[in-house]
XYZ file of C-alpha atoms in Angstrom:
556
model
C -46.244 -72.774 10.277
C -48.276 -69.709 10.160
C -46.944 -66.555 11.597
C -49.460 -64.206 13.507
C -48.850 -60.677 15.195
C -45.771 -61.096 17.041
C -44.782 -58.027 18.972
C -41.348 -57.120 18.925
C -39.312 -56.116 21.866
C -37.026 -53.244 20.528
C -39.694 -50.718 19.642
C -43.211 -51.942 20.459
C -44.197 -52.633 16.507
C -46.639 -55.219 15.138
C -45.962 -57.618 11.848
C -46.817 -60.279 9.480
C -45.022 -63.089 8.257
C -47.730 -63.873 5.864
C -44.957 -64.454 3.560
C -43.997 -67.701 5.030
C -47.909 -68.673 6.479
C -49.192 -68.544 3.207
C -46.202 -70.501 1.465
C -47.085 -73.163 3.965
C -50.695 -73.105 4.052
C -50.685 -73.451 0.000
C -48.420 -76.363 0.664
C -51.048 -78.602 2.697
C -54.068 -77.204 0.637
C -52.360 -78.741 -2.310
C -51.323 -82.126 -1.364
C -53.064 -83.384 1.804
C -51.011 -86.747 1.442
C -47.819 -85.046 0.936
C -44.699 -86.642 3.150
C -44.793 -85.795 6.585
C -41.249 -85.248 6.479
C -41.228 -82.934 4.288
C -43.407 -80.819 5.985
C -41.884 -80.908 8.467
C -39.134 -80.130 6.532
C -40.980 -77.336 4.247
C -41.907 -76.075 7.804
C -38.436 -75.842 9.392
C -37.325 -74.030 6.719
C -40.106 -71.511 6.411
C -39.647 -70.819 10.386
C -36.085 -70.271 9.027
C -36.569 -67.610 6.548
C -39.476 -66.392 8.932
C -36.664 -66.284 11.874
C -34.008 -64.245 8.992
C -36.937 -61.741 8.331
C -38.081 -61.254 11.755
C -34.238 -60.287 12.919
C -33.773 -57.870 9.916
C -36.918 -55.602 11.045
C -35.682 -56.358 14.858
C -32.647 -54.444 13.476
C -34.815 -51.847 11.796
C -37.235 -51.388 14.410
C -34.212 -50.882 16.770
C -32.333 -48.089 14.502
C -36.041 -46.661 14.331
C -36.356 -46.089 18.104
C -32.640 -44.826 18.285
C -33.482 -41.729 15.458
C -36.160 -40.519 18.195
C -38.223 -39.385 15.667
C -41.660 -39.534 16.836
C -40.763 -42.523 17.958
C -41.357 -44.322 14.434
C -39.707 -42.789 12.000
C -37.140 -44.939 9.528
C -33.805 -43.103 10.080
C -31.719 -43.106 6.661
C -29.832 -45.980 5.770
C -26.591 -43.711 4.955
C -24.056 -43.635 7.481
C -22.994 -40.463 9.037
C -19.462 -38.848 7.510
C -16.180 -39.314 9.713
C -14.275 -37.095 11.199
C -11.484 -37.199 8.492
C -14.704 -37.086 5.978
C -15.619 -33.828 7.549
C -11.770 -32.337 7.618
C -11.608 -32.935 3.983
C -14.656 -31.312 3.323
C -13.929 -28.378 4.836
C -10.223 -28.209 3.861
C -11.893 -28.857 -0.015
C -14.325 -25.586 1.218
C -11.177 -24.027 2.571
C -9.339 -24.269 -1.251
C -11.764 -23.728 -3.087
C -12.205 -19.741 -1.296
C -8.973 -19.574 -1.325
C -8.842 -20.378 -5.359
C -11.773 -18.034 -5.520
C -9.685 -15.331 -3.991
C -6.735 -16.146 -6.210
C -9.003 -15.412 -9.166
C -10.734 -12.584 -7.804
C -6.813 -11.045 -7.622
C -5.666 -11.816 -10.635
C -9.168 -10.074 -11.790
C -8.134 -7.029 -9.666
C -4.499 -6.804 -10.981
C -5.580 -7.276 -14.610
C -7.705 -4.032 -14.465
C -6.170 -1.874 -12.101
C -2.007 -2.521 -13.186
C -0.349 -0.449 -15.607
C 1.891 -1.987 -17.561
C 4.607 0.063 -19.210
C 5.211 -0.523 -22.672
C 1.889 -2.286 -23.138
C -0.837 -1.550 -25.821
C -2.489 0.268 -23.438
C 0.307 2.690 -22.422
C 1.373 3.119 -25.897
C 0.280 7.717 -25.642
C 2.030 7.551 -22.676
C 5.407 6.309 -23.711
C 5.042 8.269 -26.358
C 4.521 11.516 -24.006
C 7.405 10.645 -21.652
C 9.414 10.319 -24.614
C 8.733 14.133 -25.391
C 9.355 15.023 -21.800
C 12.714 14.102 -21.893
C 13.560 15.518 -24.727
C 12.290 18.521 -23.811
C 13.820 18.344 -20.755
C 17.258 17.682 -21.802
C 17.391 20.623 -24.172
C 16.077 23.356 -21.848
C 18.463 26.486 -21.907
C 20.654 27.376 -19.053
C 21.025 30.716 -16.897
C 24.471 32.093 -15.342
C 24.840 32.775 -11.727
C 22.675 35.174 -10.516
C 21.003 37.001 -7.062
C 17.528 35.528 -5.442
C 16.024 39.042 -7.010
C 17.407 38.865 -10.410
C 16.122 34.692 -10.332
C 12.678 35.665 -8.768
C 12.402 38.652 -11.573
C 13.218 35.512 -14.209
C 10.911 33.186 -13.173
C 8.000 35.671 -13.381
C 8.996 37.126 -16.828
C 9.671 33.723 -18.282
C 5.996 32.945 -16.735
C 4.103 35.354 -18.106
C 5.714 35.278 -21.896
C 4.003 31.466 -21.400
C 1.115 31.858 -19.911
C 0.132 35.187 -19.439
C 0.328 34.949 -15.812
C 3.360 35.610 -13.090
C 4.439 32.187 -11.793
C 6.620 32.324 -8.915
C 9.395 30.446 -7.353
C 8.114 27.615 -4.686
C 10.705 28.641 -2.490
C 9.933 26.801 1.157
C 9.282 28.096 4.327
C 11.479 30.400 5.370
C 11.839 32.185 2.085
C 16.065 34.015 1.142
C 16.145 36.336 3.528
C 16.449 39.823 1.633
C 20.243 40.413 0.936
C 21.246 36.251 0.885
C 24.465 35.736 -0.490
C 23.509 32.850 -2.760
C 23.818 32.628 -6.277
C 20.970 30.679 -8.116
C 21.665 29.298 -11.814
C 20.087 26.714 -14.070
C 21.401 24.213 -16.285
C 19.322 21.459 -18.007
C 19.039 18.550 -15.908
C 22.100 15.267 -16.620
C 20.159 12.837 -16.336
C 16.535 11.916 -16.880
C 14.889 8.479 -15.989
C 11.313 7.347 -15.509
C 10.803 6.037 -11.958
C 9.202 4.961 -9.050
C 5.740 1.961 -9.500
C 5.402 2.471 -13.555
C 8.660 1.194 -15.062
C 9.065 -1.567 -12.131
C 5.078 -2.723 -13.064
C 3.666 -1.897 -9.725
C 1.449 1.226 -10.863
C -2.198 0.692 -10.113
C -4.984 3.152 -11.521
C -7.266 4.016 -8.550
C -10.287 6.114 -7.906
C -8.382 9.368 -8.768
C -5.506 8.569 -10.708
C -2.040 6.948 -10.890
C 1.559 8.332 -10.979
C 4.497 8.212 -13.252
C 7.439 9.711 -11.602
C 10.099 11.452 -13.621
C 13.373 11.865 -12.169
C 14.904 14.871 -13.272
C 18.861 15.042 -12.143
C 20.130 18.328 -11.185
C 23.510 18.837 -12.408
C 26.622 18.489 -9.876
C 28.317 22.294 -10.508
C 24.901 23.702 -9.652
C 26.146 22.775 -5.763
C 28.931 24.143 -3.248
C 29.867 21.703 -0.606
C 28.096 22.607 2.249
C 24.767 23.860 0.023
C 23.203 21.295 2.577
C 23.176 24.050 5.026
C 20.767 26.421 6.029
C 17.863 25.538 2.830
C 20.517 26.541 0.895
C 20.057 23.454 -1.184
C 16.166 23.730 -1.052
C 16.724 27.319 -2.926
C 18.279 25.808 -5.498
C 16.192 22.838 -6.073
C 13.325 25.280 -6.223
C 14.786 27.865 -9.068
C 15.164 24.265 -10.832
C 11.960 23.692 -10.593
C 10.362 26.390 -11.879
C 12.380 26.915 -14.837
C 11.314 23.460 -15.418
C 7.852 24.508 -15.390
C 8.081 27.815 -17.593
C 10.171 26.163 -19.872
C 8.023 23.446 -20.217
C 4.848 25.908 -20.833
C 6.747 27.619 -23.837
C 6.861 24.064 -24.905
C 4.697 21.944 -27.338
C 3.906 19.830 -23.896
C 1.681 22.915 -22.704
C -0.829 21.812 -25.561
C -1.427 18.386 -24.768
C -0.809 18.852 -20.542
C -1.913 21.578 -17.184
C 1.313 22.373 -15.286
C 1.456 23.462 -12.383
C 3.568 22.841 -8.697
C 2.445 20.412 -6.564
C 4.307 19.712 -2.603
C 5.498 16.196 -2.260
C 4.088 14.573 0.759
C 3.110 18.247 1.579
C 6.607 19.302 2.357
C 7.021 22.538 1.391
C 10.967 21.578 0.940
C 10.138 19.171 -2.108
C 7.756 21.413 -5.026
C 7.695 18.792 -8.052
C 6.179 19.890 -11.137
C 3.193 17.950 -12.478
C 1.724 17.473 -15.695
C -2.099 16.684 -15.634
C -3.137 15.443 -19.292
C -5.506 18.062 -20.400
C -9.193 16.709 -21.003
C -9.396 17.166 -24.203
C -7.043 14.674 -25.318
C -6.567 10.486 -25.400
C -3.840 10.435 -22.688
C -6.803 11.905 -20.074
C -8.555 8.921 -20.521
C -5.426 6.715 -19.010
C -5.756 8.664 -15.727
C -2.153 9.493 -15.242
C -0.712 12.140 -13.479
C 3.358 12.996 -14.567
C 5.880 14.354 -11.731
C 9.422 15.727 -13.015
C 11.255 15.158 -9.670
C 14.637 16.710 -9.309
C 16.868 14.893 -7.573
C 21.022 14.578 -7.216
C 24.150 12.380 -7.409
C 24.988 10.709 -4.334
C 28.568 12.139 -4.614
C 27.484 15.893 -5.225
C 26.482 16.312 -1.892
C 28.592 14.899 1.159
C 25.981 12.592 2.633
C 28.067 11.080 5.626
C 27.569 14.575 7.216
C 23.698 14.342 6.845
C 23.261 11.680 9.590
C 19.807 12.299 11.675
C 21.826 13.338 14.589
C 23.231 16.490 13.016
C 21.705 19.983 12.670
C 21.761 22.092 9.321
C 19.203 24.562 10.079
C 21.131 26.869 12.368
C 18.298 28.838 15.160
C 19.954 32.274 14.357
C 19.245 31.503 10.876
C 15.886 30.963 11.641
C 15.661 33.989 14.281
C 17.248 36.146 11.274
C 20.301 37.153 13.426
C 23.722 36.914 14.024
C 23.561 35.529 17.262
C 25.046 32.122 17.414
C 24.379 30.999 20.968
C 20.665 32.636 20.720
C 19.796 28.562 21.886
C 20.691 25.562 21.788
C 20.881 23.590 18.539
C 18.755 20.846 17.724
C 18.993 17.872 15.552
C 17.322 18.166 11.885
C 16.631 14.289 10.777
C 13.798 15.329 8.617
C 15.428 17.856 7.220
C 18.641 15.919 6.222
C 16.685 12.985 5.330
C 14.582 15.314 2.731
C 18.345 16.230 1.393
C 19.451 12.365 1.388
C 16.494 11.069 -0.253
C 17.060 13.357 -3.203
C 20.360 12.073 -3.613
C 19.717 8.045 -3.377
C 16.175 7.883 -5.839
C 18.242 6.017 -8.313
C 19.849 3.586 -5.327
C 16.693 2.708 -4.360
C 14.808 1.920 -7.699
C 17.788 0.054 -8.463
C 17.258 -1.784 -5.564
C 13.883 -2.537 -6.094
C 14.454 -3.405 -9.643
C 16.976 -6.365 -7.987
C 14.317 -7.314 -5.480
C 11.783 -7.770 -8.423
C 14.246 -10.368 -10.340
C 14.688 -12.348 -7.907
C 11.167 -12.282 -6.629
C 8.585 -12.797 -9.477
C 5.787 -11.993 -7.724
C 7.335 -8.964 -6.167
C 5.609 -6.595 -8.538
C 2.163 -7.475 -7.607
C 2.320 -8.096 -4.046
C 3.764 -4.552 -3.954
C 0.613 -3.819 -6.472
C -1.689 -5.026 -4.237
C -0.585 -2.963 -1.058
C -0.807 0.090 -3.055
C -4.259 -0.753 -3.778
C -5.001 -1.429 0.069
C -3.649 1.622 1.037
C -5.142 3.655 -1.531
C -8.798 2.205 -0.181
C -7.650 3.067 3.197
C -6.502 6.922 2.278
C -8.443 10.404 2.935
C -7.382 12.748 0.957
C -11.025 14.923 0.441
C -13.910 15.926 2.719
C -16.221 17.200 -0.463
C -14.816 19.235 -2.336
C -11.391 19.812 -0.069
C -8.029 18.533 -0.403
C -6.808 17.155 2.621
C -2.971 17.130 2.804
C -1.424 14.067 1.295
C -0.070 10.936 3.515
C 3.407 10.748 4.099
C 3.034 7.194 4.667
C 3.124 6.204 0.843
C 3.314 3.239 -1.565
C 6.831 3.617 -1.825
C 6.890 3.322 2.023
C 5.482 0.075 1.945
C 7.391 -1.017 -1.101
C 10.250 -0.828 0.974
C 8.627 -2.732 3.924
C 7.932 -5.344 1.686
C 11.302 -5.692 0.215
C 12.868 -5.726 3.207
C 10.667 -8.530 4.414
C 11.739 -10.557 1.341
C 15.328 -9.402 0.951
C 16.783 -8.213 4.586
C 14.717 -9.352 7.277
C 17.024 -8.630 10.093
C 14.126 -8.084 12.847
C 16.051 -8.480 16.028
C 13.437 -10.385 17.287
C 10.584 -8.130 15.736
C 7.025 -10.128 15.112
C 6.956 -11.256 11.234
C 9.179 -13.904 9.985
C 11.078 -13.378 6.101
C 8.903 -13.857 3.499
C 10.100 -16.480 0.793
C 10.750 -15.207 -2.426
C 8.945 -17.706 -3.944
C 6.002 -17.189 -2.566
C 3.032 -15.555 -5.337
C 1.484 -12.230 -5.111
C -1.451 -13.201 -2.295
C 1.216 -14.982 -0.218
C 3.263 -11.862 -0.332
C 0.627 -9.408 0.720
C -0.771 -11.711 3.012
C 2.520 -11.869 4.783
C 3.267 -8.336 4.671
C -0.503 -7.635 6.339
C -0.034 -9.789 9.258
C 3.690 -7.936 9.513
C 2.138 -4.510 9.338
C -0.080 -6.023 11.937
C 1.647 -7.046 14.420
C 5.235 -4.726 14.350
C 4.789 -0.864 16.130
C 6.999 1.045 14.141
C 7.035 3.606 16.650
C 8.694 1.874 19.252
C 10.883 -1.024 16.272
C 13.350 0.695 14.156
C 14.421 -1.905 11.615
C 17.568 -1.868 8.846
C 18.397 -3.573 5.572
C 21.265 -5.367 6.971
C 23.733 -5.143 9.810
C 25.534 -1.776 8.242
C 23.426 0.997 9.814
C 24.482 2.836 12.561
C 21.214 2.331 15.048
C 22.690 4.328 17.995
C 22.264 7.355 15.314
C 19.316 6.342 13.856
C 17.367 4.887 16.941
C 17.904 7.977 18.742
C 15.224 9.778 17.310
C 11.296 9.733 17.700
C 8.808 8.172 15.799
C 9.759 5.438 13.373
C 12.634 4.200 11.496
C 13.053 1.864 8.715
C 16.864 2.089 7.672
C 17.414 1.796 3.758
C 19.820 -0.213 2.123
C 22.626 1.998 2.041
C 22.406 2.693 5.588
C 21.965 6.636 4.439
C 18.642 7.098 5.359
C 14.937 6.532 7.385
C 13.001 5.632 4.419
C 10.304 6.489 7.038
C 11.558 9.905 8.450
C 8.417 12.269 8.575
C 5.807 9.775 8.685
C 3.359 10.709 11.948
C 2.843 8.432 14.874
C -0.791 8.790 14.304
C -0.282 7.955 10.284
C 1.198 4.826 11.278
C -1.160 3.774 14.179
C -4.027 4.063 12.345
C -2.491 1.719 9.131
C -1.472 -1.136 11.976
C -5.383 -0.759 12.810
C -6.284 -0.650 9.348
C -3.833 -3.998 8.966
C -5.088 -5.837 12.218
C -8.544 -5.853 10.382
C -7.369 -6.951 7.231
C -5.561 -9.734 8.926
C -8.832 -10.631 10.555
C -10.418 -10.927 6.593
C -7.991 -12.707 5.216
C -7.932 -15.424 7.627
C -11.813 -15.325 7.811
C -12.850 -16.971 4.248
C -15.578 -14.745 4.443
C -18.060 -14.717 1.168
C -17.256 -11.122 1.120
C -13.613 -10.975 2.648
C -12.208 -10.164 -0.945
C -14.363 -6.656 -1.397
C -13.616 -6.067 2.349
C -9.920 -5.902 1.561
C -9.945 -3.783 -1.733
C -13.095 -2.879 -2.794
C -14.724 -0.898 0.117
C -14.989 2.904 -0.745
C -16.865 2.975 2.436
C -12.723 3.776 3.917
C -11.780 6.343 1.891
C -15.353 8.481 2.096
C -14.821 10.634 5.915
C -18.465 10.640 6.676
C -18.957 6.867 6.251
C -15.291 6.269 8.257
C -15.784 8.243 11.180
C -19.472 9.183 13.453
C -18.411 12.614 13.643
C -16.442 15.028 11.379
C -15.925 18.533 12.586
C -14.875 21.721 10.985
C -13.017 24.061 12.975
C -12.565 28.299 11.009
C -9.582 29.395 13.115
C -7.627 32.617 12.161
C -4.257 31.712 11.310
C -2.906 35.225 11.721
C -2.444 35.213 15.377
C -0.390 32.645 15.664
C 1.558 32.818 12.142
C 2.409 36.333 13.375
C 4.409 34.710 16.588
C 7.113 33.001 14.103
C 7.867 36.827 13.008
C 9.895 39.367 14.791
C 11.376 39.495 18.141
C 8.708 37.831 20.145
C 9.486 34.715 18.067
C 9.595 31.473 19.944
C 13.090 30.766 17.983
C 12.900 26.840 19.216
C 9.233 26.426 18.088
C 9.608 27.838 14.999
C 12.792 25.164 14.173
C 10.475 22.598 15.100
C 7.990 23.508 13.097
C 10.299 24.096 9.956
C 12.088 20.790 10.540
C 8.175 18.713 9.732
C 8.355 20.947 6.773
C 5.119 21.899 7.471
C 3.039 24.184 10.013
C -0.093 22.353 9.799
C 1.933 19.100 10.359
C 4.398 20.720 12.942
């Protein structure tokens, strides 16, 4: 049978079967006397085929109409992707940013970490080689007066450089008249330590740091040198016949020395040895601190608890009156003492935590790059005091996330030790986060007395001996503005941004004030006015013990 325009139902279309009319027409043409029966037969099966045909563009006229484009347009024969289709794909986006990230971290680590003993480090193993065994050999003093020491210091100075170099004595200076005897013997015990020898140094913007740890020895001390910055004296005659020593040395060719605060507390001078430019350590960018330190048993450290006071007010007021008012607790100041005494605890601590964490070392490496990114330390030209909140600091958060989470039901679960470096940091971020350390004091362990320790302001982060607040000095505003520093890094790390990776540890934009802030002010205020208050009899005695005890008036 022949098929003419036959208008179908679903979407209003017009076709042809000329495919099947002309098979049959050709059929009679051809053989007028052919059987009835079969074309009747030829017929039925043409109107078959015809019938076939007819349903298949039914079915494509009817996925036509339900595209709804203009009505006539063929919609694409693929079928849309499930819902597990879609979860894969994105979970297959998902890993492959993550990978990405991975990479872009091991990139980071590769150029930035400074690996001792490596090709790379060979001038400066070398150079701490010579510092020790220059620093071994120095020649002692006997006992003498703060006068006769101060006298020293600048003679010994000028013979080197051809300058006076006085003694960094902190604030207050010896009174005139003190009945302490200063002497100097070459330090017991010298070790590199700190991020270099446990492979978490990183070279930033600036520089890096090697720390050298310089050990005062024990017949230097009387048993309650603790008291009054009697210990502080002494540490600073050490140091600077460390440094003129060291500038009649062979060292003074190849390196600038010079003091330098620690964490701008005029308590801890360290000497530092800037390579000179001239020479192939320079290019390294590494900056050498001789820290003095002591044994834990030299001084007796159960009496320097936070709740105790060593700085007596009449001492202060430069009296003799010893009810002139009431005594206050010094936990910075006996924390500055402590932390002298346990450097060697704690890098032996860390050293643990990095064996039985692998990836310890570069998640700790990778913090000290965020922070650094996230640090102020010029406006131009200026030096800004340094941070007290320091890669050390979180070093120790981060261990104690791995080894000694004992949160008391603190936000931030243990991290697993065998989790790798991103993992690590990751973790540590979100704790950082989510935990106020101004209102959470943590321990390592159950061993810490907390009634002693929680009883002071601002934070507390117990260390593993349960001797000291590996956080003592750190400002409320220091660590408010890292947990807002942390809650936004938390945000790009979870984001899979295209850009989430330069975000975290590439923007200089954080470390450059006038791109930070909208405003930046500069205030010239005389200092003399008030400096003159902490003098003489209209001194505000308790004020002026405050002050002292941040180690710092600018901080205080």
């Amino acid at each position: 049978m022949a098929a003419g325009k036959r208008k179908l139902a679903g979407a209003g279309l017009a076709t042809h079967s000329t495919k099947h009319s002309r098979k049959v027409q050709t059929r009679v043409e051809a053989d007028d006397s052919s059987n009835e029966s079969m074309m009747s037969s030829e017929d039925s099966g043409a109107e078959s085929d015809s019938s076939m045909h007819d349903a298949d563009e039914l079915k494509l006229a009817g996925e036509n109409h339900e595209s709804g484009v203009g009505g006539s347009t063929e919609r694409s024969k693929a079928r849309g992707a499930t819902n597990a289709e879609i979860m894969a794909l994105n979970e297959a986006s998902l890993l492959f940013k993550s990978n990405l990230f991975k990479l872009q971290i091991d990139e980071l680590l590769s150029e930035t970490l400074v690996t001792a003993g490596s090709k790379v480090t060979r001038d400066l193993d070398a150079a701490l080689k010579q510092i020790r065994d220059v620093l071994v050999a120095m020649d002692s003093t006997k006992e003498m007066t703060v006068d006769a020491a101060t006298n020293l210091v600048r003679k010994l100075g000028k013979q080197a450089t051809g300058h006076a170099v006085a003694i960094p004595f902190p604030d207050p200076a010896p009174a005139a008249g003190l009945a302490l005897k200063l002497a100097f013997e070459a330090p017991d015990v010298v070790n590199v330590v700190g991020s270099y020898p446990l492979g978490m140094a990183v070279r930033t913007q600036r520089s890096f740091n090697v720390d050298v740890l310089a050990q005062m020895p024990a017949q230097m001390f009387q048993e309650r040198d603790y008291m009054n910055y009697r210990y502080f004296y002494k540490r600073a005659f050490f140091v600077a016949m460390i440094r003129v020593q060291l500038h009649a040395s062979a060292l003074n060719e190849l390196f600038d020395i010079e003091f330098e605060l620690l964490r701008s507390d005029t308590r801890l001078p360290v000497v530092v040895l800037r390579p000179k430019s001239d020479t192939r350590l320079s290019k390294l960018g590494c900056v050498v601190r001789i820290q003095p330190s002591i044994a834990p048993d030299t001084l007796p450290l159960r009496r320097l608890t936070p709740d105790r006071n060593h700085v007596r007010a009449a001492y202060v007021a430069g009296t003799t009156d010893a009810d002139l008012v009431a005594e206050q607790a010094t936990p910075q100041y006996n924390a500055a003492v402590v932390s002298d005494a346990l450097q060697l605890t704690h890098m032996k601590y860390l050293f643990e935590t990095n064996e039985q964490c692998t990836e310890f070392g570069r998640a700790a490496a990778l913090l000290r790059v965020w922070l650094g990114q996230r640090t102020v330390q010029h406006i131009g030209q200026q030096q800004l005091m340094a941070p007290r909140i320091s890669g050390f600091a979180l070093t120790m958060v981060l261990a104690w996330l791995v080894r000694s989470a004992n949160s008391g039901g603190v936000t931030g679960a243990r991290l697993s030790s065998s989790m790798d470096a991103h993992q690590l940091f990751k973790g540590a971020i979100e704790f950082l986060a989510a935990h106020d350390f101004n209102h959470g004091a943590l321990q390592f362990g159950t061993d810490a007395d907390m009634t002693v320790f929680g009883a002071q302001s601002g934070a507390v982060l117990v260390d593993p001996s349960a001797s000291v607040n590996v956080l003592a000095g750190v400002q409320p505003w220091e660590l408010d503005a890292l947990r807002l520093h942390a809650q936004q890094t938390a945000l790009d790390l979870n984001h899979h941004s295209a850009n989430h990776f330069s975000r975290v540890f590439l923007s200089a934009a954080l470390t450059d004030v006038t791109a930070k802030y909208d405003h930046v002010f500069r205030l010239e205020i005389d200092m003399a006015p008030f400096l003159a208050a902490r003098f003489g009899s209209d001194m505000n005695v308790t004020a002026r013990a405050a002050e002292l005890e941040h180690g710092h008036p600018v901080v205080a």
